[in-house]
Short mmCIF file of C-alpha atoms in Angstrom, two decimals:
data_model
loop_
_atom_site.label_atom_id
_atom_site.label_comp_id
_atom_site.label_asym_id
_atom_site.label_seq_id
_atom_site.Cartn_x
_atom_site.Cartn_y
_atom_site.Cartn_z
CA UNK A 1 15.75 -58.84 14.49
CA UNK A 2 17.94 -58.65 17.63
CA UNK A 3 21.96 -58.86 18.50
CA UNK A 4 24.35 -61.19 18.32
CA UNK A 5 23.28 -62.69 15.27
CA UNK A 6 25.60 -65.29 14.08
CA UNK A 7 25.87 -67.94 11.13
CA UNK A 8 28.53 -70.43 11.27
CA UNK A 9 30.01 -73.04 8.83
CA UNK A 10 31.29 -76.47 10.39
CA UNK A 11 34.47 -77.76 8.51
CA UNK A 12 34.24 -80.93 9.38
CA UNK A 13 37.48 -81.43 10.80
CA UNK A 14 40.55 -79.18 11.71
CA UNK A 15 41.64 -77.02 9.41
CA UNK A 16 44.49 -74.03 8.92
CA UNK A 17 42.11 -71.44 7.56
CA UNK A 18 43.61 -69.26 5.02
CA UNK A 19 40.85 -66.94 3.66
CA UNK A 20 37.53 -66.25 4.62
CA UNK A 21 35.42 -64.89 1.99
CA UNK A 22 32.14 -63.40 1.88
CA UNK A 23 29.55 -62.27 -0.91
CA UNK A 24 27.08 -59.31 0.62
CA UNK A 25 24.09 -58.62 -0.10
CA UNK A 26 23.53 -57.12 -3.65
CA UNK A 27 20.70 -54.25 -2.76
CA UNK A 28 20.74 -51.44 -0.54
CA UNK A 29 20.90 -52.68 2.21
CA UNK A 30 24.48 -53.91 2.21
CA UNK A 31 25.22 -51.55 5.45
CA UNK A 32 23.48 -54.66 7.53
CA UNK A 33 26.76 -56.41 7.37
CA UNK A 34 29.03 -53.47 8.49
CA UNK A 35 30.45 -54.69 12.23
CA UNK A 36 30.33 -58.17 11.82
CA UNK A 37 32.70 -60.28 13.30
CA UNK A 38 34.40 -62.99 11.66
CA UNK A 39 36.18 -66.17 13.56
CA UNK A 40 37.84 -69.33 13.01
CA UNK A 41 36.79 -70.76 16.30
CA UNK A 42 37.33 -67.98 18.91
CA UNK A 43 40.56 -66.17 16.64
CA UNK A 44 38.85 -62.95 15.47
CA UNK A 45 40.57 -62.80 12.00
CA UNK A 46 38.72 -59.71 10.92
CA UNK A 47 35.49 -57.31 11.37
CA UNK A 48 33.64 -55.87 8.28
CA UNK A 49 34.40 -52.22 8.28
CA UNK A 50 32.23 -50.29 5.75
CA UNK A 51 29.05 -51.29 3.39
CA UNK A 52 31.18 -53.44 0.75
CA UNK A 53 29.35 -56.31 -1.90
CA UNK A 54 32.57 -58.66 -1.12
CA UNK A 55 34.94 -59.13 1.78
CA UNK A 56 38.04 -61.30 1.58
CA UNK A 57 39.07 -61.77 5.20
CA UNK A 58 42.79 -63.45 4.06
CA UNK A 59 45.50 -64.02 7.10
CA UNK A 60 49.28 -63.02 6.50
CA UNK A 61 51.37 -66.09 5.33
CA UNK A 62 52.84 -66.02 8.75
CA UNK A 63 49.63 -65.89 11.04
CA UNK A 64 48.90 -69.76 11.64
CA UNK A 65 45.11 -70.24 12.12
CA UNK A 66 43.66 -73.66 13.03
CA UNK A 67 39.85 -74.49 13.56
CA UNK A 68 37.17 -76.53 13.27
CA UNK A 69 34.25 -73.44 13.16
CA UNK A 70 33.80 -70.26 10.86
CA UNK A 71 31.49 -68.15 12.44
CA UNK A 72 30.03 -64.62 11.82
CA UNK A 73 28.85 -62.66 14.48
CA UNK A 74 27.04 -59.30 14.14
CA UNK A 75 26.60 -57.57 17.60
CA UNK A 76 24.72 -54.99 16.64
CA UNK A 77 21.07 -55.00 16.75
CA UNK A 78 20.95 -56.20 13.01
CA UNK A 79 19.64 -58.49 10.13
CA UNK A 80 22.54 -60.43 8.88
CA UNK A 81 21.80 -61.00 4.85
CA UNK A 82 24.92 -62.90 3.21
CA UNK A 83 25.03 -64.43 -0.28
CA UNK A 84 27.85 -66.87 -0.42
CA UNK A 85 30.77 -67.37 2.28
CA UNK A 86 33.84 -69.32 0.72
CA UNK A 87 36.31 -70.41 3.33
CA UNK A 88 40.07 -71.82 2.31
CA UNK A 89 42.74 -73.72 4.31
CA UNK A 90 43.66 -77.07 4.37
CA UNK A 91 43.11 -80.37 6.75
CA UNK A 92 45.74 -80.41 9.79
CA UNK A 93 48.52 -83.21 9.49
CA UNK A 94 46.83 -84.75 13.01
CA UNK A 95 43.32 -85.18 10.21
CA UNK A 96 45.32 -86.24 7.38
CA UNK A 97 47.14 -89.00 9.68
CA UNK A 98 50.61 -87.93 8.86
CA UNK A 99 51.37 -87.08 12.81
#
């Protein structure tokens, strides 16, 4: 129980991240995720405003994202609880060998 809690998902190579999702907690205490911040390696792509069960985190069609990293980061002094986080993009032309 402290700050700066984060959990972060390795890809496994460089993606363009599309959509992060995320699947809250199902009980009360679904205010625990309010304020977290989420990344595709240091690009903050959004911040959970308000006590929702599912957050879908999805960049404009225009707003070109690459990374390697998800990570969620909740700076206040806070349990982080998540049931599922879903992220979508695809592998980067340099990791599918086509540059």
């Amino acid at each position: 129980y402290a700050a700066n809690n984060k959990i972060w998902i390795e890809l496994g190579g460089l993606f363009r991240v599309y959509t992060v999702r995320v699947w809250n907690k199902r009980d009360n205490n679904k205010s625990l995720f309010t304020g977290t911040k989420i990344y595709v390696d240091d690009t903050l792509i959004g911040t959970a405003s308000a006590a929702y069960g599912f957050y879908d985190f999805s960049l404009p069609e225009q707003t070109v994202v690459y990374g390697s990293k998800v990570t969620l980061h909740q700076p206040r002094i806070s349990y982080m609880f998540l049931l599922e986080v879903q992220v979508w993009g695809e592998r980067s032309l340099q990791q599918r060998g086509q540059v």
